[in-house]
PDB file of C-alpha atoms in Angstrom:
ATOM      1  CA  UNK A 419     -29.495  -7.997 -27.041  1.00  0.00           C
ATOM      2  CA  UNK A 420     -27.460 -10.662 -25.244  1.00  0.00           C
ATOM      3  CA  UNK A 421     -24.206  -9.577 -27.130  1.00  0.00           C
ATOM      4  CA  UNK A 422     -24.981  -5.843 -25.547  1.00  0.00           C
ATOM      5  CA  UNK A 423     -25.933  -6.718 -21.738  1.00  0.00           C
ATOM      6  CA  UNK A 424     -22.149  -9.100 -21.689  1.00  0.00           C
ATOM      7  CA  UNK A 425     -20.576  -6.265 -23.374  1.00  0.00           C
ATOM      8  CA  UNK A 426     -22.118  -3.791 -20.363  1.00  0.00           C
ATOM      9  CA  UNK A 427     -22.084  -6.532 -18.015  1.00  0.00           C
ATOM     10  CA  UNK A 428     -18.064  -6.634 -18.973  1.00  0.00           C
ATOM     11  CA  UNK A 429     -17.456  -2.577 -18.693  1.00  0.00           C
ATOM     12  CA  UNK A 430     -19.347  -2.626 -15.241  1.00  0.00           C
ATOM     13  CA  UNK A 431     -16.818  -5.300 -13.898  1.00  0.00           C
ATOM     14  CA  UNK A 432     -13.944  -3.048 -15.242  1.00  0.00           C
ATOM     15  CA  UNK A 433     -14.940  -0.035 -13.660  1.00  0.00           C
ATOM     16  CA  UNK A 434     -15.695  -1.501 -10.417  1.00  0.00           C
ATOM     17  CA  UNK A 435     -12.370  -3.507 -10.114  1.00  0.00           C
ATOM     18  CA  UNK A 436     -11.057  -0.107 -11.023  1.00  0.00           C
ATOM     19  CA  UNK A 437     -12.424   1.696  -8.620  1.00  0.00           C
ATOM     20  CA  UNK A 438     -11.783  -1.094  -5.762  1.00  0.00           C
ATOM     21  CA  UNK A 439      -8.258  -1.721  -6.915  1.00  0.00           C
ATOM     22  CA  UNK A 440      -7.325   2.310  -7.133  1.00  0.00           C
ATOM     23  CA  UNK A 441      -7.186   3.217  -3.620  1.00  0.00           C
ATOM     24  CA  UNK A 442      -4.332   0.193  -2.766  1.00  0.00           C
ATOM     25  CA  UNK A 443      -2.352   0.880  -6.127  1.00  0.00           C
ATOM     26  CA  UNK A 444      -2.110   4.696  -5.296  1.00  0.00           C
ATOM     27  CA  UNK A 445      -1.310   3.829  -1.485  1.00  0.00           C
ATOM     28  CA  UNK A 446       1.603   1.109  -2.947  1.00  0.00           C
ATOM     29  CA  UNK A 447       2.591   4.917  -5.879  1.00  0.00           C
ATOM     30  CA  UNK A 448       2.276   6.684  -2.809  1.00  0.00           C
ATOM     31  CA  UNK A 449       4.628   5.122  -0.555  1.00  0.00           C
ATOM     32  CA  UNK A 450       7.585   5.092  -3.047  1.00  0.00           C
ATOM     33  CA  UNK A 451       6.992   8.913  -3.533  1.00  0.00           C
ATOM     34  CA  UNK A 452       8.990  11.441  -1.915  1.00  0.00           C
ATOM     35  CA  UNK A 453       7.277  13.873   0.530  1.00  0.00           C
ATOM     36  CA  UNK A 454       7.324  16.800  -2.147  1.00  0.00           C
ATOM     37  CA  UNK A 455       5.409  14.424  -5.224  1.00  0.00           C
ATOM     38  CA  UNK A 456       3.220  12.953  -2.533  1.00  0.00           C
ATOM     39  CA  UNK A 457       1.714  16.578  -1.293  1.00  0.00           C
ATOM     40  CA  UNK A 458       1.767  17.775  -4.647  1.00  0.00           C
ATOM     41  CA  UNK A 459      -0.995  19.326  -6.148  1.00  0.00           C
ATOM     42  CA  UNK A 460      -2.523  18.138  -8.479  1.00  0.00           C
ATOM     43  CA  UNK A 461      -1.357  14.903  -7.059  1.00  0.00           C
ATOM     44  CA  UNK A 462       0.774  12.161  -8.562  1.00  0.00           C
ATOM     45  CA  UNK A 463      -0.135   9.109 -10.051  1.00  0.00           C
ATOM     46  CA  UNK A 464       3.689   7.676 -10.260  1.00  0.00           C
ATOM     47  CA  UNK A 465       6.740   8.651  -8.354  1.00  0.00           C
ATOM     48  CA  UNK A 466       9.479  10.242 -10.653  1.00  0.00           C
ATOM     49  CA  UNK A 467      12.337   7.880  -8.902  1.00  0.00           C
ATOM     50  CA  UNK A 468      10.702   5.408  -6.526  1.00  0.00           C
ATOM     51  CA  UNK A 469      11.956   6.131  -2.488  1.00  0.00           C
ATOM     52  CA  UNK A 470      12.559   2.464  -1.518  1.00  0.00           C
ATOM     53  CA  UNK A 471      13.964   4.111   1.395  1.00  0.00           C
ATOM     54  CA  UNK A 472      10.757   5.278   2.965  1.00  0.00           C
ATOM     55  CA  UNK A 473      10.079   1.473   4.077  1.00  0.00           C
ATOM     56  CA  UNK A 474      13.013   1.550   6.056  1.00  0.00           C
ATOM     57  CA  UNK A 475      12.232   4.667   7.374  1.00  0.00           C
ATOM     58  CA  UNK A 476       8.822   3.840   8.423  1.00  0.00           C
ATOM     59  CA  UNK A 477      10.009   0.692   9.954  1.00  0.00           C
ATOM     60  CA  UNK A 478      12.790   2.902  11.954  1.00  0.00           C
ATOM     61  CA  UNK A 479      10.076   5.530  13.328  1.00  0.00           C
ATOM     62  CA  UNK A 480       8.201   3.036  14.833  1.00  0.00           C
ATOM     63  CA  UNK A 481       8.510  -0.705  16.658  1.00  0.00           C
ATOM     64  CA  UNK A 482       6.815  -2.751  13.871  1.00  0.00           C
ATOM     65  CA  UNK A 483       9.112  -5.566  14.400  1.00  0.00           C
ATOM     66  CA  UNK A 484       7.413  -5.911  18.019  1.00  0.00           C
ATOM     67  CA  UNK A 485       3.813  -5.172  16.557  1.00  0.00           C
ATOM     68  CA  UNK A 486       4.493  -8.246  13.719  1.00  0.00           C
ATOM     69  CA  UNK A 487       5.472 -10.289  16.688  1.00  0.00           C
ATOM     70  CA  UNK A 488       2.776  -9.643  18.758  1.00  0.00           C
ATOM     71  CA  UNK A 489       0.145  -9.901  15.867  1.00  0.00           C
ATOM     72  CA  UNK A 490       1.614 -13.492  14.602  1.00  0.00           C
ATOM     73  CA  UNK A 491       1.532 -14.980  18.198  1.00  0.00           C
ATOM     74  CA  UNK A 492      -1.809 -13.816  19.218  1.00  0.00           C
ATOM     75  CA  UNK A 493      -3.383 -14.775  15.247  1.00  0.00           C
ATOM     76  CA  UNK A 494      -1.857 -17.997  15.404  1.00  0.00           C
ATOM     77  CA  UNK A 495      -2.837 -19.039  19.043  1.00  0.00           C
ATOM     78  CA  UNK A 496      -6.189 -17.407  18.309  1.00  0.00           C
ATOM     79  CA  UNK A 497      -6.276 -19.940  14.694  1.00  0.00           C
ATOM     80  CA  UNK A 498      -5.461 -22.642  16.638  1.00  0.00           C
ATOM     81  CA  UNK A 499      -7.468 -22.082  19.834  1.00  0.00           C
ATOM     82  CA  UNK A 500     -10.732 -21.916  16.983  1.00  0.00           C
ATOM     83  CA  UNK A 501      -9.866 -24.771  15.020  1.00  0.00           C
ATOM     84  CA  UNK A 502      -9.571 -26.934  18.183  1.00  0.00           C
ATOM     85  CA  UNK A 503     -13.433 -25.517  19.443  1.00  0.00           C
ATOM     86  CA  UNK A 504     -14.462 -25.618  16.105  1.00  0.00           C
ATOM     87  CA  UNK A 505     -13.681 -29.462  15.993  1.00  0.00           C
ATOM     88  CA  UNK A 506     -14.947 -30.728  18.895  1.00  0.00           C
ATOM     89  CA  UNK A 507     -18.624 -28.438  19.194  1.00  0.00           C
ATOM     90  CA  UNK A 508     -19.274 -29.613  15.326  1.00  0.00           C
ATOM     91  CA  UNK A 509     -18.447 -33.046  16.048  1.00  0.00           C
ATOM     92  CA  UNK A 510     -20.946 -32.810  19.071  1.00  0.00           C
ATOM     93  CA  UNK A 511     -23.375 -31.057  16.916  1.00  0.00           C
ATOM     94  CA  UNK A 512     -23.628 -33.526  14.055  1.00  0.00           C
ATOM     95  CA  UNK A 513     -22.917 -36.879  15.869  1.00  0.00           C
ATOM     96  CA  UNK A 514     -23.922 -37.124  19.415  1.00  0.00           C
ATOM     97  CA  UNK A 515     -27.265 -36.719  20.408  1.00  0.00           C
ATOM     98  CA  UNK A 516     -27.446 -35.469  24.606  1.00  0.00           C
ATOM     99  CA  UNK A 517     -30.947 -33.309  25.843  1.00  0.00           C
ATOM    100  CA  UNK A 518     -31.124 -30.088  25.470  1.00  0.00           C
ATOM    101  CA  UNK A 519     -29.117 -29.915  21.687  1.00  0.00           C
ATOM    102  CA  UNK A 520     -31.907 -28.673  19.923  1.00  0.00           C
ATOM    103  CA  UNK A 521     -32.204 -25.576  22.498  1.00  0.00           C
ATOM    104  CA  UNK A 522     -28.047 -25.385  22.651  1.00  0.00           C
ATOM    105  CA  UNK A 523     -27.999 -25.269  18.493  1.00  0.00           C
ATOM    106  CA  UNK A 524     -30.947 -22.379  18.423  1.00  0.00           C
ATOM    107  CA  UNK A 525     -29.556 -20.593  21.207  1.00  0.00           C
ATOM    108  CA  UNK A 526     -25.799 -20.513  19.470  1.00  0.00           C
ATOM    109  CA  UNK A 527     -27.381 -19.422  16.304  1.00  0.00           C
ATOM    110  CA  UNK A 528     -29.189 -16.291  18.310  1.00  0.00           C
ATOM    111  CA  UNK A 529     -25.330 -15.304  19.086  1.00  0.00           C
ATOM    112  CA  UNK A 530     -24.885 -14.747  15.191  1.00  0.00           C
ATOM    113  CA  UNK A 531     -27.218 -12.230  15.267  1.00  0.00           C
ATOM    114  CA  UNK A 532     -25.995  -9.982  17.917  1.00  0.00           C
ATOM    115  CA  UNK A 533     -22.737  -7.975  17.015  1.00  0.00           C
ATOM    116  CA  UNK A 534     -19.576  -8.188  18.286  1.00  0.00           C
ATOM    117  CA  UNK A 535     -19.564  -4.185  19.501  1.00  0.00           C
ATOM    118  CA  UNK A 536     -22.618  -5.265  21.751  1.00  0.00           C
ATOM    119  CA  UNK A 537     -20.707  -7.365  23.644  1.00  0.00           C
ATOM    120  CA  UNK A 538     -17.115  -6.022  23.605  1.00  0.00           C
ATOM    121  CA  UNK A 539     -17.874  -3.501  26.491  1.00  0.00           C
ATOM    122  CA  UNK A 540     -19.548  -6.749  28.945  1.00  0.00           C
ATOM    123  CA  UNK A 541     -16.229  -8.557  27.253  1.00  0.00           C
ATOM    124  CA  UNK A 542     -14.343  -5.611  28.116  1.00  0.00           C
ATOM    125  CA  UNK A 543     -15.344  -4.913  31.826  1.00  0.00           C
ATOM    126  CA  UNK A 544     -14.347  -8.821  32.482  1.00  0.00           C
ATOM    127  CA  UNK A 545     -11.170  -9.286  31.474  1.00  0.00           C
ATOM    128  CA  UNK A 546     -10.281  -5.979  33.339  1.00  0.00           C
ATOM    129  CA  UNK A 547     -11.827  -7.431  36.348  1.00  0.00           C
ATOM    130  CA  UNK A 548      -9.641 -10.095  36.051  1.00  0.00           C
ATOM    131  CA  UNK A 549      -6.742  -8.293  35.734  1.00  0.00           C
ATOM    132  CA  UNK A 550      -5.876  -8.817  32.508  1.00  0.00           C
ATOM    133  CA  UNK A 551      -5.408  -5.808  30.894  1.00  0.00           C
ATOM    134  CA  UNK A 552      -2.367  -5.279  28.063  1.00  0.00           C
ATOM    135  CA  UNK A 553      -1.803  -9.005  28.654  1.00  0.00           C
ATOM    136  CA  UNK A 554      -1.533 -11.645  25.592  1.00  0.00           C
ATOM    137  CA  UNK A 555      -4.284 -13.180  27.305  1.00  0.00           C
ATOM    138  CA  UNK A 556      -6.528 -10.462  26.927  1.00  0.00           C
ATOM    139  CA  UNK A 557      -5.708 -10.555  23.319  1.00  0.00           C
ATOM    140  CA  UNK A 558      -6.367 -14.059  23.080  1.00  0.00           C
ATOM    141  CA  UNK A 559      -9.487 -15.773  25.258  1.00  0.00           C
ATOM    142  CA  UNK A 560     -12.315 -13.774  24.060  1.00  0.00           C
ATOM    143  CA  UNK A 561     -11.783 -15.085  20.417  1.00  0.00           C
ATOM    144  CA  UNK A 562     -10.697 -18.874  20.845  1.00  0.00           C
ATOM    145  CA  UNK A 563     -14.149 -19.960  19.429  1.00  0.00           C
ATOM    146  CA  UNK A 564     -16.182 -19.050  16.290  1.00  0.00           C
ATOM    147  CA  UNK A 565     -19.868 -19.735  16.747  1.00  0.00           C
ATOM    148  CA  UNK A 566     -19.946 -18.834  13.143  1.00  0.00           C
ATOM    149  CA  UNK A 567     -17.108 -21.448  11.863  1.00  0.00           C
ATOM    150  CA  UNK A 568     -19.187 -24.362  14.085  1.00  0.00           C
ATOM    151  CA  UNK A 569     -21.745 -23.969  12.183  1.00  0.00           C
ATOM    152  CA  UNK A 570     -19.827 -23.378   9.026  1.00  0.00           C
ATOM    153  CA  UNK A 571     -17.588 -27.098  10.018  1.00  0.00           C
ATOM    154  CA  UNK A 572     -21.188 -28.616  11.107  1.00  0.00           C
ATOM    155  CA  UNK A 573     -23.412 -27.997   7.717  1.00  0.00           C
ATOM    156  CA  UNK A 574     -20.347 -29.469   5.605  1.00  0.00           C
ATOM    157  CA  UNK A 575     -20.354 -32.705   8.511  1.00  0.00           C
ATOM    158  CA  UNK A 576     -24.285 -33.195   7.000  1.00  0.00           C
ATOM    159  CA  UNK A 577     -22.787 -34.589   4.258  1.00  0.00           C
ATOM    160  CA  UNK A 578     -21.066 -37.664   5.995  1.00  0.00           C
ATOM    161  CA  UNK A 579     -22.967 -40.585   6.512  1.00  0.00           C
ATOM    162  CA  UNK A 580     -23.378 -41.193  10.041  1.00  0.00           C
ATOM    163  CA  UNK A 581     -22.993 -45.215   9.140  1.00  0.00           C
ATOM    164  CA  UNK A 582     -19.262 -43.618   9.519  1.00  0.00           C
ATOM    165  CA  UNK A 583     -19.683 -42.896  12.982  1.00  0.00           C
ATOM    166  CA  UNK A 584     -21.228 -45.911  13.962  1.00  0.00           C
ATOM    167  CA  UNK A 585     -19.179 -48.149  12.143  1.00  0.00           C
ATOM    168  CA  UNK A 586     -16.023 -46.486  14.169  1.00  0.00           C
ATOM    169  CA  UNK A 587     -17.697 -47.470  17.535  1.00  0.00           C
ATOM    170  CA  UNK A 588     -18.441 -50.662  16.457  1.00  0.00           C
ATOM    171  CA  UNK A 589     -14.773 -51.212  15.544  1.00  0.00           C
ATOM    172  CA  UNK A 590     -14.099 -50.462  19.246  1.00  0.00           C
ATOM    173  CA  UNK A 591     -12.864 -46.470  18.309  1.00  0.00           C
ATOM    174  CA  UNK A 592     -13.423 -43.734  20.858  1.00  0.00           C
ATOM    175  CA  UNK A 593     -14.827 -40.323  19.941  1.00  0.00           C
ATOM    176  CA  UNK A 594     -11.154 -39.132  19.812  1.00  0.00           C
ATOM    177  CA  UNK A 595     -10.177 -41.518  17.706  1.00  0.00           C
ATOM    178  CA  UNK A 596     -12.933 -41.298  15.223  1.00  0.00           C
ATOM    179  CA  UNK A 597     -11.965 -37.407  14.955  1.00  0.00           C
ATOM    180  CA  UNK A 598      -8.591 -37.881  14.602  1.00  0.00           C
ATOM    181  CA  UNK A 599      -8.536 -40.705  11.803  1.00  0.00           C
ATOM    182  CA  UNK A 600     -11.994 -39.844  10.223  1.00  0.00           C
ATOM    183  CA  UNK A 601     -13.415 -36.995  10.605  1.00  0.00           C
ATOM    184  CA  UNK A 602     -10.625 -34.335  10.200  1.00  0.00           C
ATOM    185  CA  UNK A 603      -9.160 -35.997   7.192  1.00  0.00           C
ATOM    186  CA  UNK A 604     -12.543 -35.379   5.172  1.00  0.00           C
ATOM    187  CA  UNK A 605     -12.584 -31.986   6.371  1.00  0.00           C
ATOM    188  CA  UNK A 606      -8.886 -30.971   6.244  1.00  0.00           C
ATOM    189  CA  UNK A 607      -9.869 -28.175   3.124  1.00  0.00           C
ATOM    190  CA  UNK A 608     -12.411 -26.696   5.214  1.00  0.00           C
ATOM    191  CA  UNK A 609     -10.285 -26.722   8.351  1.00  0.00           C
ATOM    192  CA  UNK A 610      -7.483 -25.223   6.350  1.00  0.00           C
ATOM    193  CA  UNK A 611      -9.833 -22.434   5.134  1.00  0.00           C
ATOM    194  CA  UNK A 612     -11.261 -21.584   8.479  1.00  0.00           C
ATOM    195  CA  UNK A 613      -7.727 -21.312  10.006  1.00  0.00           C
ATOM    196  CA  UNK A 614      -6.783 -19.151   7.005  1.00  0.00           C
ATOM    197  CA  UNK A 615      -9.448 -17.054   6.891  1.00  0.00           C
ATOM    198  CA  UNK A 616      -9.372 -16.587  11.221  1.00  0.00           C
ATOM    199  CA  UNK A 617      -5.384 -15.466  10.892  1.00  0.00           C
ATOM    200  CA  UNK A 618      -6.824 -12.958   8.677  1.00  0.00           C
ATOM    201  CA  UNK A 619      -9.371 -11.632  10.909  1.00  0.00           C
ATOM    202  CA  UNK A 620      -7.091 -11.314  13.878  1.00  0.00           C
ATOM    203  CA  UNK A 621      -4.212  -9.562  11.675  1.00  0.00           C
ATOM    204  CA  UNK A 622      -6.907  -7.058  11.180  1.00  0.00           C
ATOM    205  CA  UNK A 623      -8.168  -7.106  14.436  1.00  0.00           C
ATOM    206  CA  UNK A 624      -8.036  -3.481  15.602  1.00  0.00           C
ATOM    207  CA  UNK A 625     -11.283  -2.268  18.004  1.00  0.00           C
ATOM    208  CA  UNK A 626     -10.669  -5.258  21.027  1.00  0.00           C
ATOM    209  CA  UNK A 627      -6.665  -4.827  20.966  1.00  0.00           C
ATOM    210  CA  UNK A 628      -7.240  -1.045  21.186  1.00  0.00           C
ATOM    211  CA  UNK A 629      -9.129  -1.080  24.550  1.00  0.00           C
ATOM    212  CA  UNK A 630      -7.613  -3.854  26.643  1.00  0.00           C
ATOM    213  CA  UNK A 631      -4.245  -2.377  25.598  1.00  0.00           C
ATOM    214  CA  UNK A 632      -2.629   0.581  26.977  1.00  0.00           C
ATOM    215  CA  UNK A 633       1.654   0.220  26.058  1.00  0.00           C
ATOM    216  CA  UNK A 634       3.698   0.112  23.078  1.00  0.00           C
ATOM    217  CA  UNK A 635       4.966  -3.452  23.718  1.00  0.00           C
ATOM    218  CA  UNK A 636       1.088  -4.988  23.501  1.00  0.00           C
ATOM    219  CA  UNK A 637      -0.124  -3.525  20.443  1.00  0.00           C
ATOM    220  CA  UNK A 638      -0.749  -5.274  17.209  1.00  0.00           C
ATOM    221  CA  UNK A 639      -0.111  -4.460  14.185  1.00  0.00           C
ATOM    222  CA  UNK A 640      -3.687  -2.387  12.956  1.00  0.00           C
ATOM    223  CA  UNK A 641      -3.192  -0.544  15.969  1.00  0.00           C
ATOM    224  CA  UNK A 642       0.077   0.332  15.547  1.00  0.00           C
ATOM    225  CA  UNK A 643      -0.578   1.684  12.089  1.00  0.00           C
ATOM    226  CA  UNK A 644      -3.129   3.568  13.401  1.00  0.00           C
ATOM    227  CA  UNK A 645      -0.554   5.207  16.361  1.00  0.00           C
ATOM    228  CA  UNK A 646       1.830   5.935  13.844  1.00  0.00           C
ATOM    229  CA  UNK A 647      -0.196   7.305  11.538  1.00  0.00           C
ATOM    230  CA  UNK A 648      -0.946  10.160  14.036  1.00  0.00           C
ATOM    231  CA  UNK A 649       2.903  10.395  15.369  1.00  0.00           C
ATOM    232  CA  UNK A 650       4.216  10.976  11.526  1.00  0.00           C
ATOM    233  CA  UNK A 651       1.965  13.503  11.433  1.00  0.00           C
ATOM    234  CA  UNK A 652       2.136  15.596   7.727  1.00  0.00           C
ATOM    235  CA  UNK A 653       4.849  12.963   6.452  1.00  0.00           C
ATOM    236  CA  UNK A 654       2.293  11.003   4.500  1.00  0.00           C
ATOM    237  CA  UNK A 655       4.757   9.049   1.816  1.00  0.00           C
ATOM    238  CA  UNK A 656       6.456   7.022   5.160  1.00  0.00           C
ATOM    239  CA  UNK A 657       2.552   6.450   6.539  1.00  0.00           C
ATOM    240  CA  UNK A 658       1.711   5.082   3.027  1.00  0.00           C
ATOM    241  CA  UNK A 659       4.470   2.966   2.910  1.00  0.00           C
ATOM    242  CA  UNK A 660       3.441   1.608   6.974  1.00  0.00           C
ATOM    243  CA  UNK A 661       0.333   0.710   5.776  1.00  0.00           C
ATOM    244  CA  UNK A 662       1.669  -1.351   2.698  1.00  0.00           C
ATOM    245  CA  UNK A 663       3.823  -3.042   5.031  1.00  0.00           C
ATOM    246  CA  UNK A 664       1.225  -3.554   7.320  1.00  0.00           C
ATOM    247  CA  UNK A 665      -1.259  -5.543   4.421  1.00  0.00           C
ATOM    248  CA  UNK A 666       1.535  -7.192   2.035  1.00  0.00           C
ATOM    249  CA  UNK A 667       1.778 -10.296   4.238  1.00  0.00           C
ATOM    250  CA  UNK A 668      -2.122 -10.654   4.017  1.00  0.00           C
ATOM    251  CA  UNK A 669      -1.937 -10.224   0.204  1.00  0.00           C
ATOM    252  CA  UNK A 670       0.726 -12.826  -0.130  1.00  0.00           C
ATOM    253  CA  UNK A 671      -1.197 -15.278   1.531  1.00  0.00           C
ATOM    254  CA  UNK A 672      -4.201 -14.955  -0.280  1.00  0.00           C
ATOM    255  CA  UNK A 673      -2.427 -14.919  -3.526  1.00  0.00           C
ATOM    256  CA  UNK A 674      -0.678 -18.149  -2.374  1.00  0.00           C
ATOM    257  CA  UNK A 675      -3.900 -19.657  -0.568  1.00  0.00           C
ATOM    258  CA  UNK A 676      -6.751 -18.396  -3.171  1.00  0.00           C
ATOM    259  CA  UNK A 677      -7.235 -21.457  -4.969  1.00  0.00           C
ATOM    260  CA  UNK A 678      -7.726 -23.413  -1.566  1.00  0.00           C
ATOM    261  CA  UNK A 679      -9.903 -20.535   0.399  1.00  0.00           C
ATOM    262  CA  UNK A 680     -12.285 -20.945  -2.823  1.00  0.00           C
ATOM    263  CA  UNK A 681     -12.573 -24.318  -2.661  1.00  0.00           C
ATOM    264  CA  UNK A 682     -12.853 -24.831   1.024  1.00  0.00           C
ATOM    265  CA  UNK A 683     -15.343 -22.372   0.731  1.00  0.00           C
ATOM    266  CA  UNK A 684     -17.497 -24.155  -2.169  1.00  0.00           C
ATOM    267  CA  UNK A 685     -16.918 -27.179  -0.044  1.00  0.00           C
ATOM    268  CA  UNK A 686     -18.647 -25.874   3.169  1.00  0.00           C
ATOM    269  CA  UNK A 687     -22.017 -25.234   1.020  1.00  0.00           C
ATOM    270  CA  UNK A 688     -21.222 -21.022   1.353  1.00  0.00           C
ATOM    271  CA  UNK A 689     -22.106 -19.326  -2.173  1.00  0.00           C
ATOM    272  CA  UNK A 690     -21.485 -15.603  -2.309  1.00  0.00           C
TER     273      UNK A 690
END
């Protein structure tokens, strides 16, 4: 009986990797296809000669140069904005006790219940009352702190022994200090798996860059994909190969970072 459930167990896993994993390989077929195989009917599987040339073509009809540029700056500054928040409000969290932390920790953990979409229109109407609108700064403020990655930074902090913290005051070490020399060195895997895992998020970031901004020049890269995809109209091989433009820097960094995003994750206490 045990023999039969692995044996199903195993063909389940097959056919859902299968199903997951079509979609992306017949976007990747699709953009080396020529406009006649990829309109075809019945459709295609493989292109007869693969069309290297549509990626060169896609990257002609459109400024993806500029949206690349805009998307790296933003996700980086974003990444680095977090992991500087995320720092210091676990730190606070975990080893300084001030009134009102209990309420402070309860009332941040409320936030992870209400969605983002809630809030992006209250978001929305600020930073255009500022005057910020199809700015980098726009792009950038709402998302320089993770309520979600505190927390994440905080529950693996549990695990050192405040005796640390104490010890480094006795020694004459300020908060700073103690951060700096103790406290990020233990959690340098987690810290690289948050920042990894944030540059992710804002590459495919695509509902807040959409509605704070309004030219060509601003737009990131999901929303450029998204622009194109409607001014290439019926030519569907050069939007196919856009789009695997748009997600083979993503792959590449998970298939370089996997082994670390794993165990950064297994590290902060997250299963599943």
């Amino acid at each position: 009986m045990r023999k039969v459930l692995k044996v199903l167990s195993f063909i389940f896993i097959i056919i859902m990797a299968a199903v997951t994993l079509f979609p992306f390989l017949y976007m990747i077929s699709s953009s080396l296809m020529s406009f006649g195989e990829v309109t075809q009917i019945p459709p295609k599987l493989l292109p007869k000669a693969p069309q290297f040339a549509n990626y060169v073509e896609a990257m002609k009809a459109a400024p993806f140069a500029r949206y690349f540029v805009n998307t790296v700056f933003v996700s980086l500054i974003n990444t680095m904005g977090t992991l500087i928040t995320t720092v210091l409000a676990a730190f606070a969290l975990n080893f300084l006790n001030f009134k009102g932390k209990t309420v402070l920790q309860n009332f941040m953990l409320a936030l992870l219940m209400v969605p983002f979409e809630i809030i992006i229109f209250t978001n929305y109407s600020t930073i255009a009352k500022l005057g910020l609108l199809d700015t980098y700064t726009a792009l950038i403020i709402p998302f320089l702190a993770s309520v979600f990655y505190i927390f994440y930074l905080k529950e693996f902090l549990k695990s050192v022994p405040m005796e640390f913290y104490n010890a480094a005051k006795v020694d004459g070490a300020s908060d700073f200090e103690f951060i700096r020399r103790v406290m990020i060195p233990m959690c340098k895997q987690n810290l690289f798996t948050i920042g990894l895992l944030n540059f992710i998020t804002g590459w495919n970031s695509f509902l807040w860059p959409i509605l704070v901004t309004n030219t060509t020049k601003m737009r990131l890269i999901s929303n450029g994909l998204s622009s194109f995809a409607t001014e290439a109209g019926q030519l569907i091989h050069l939007q196919m190969a856009a789009s695997t433009i748009t997600i083979l820097p993503i792959l590449i960094l998970y298939f370089i970072f996997r082994k670390q995003i794993l165990r950064g994750v297994s590290f902060g206490g997250i299963k599943g």
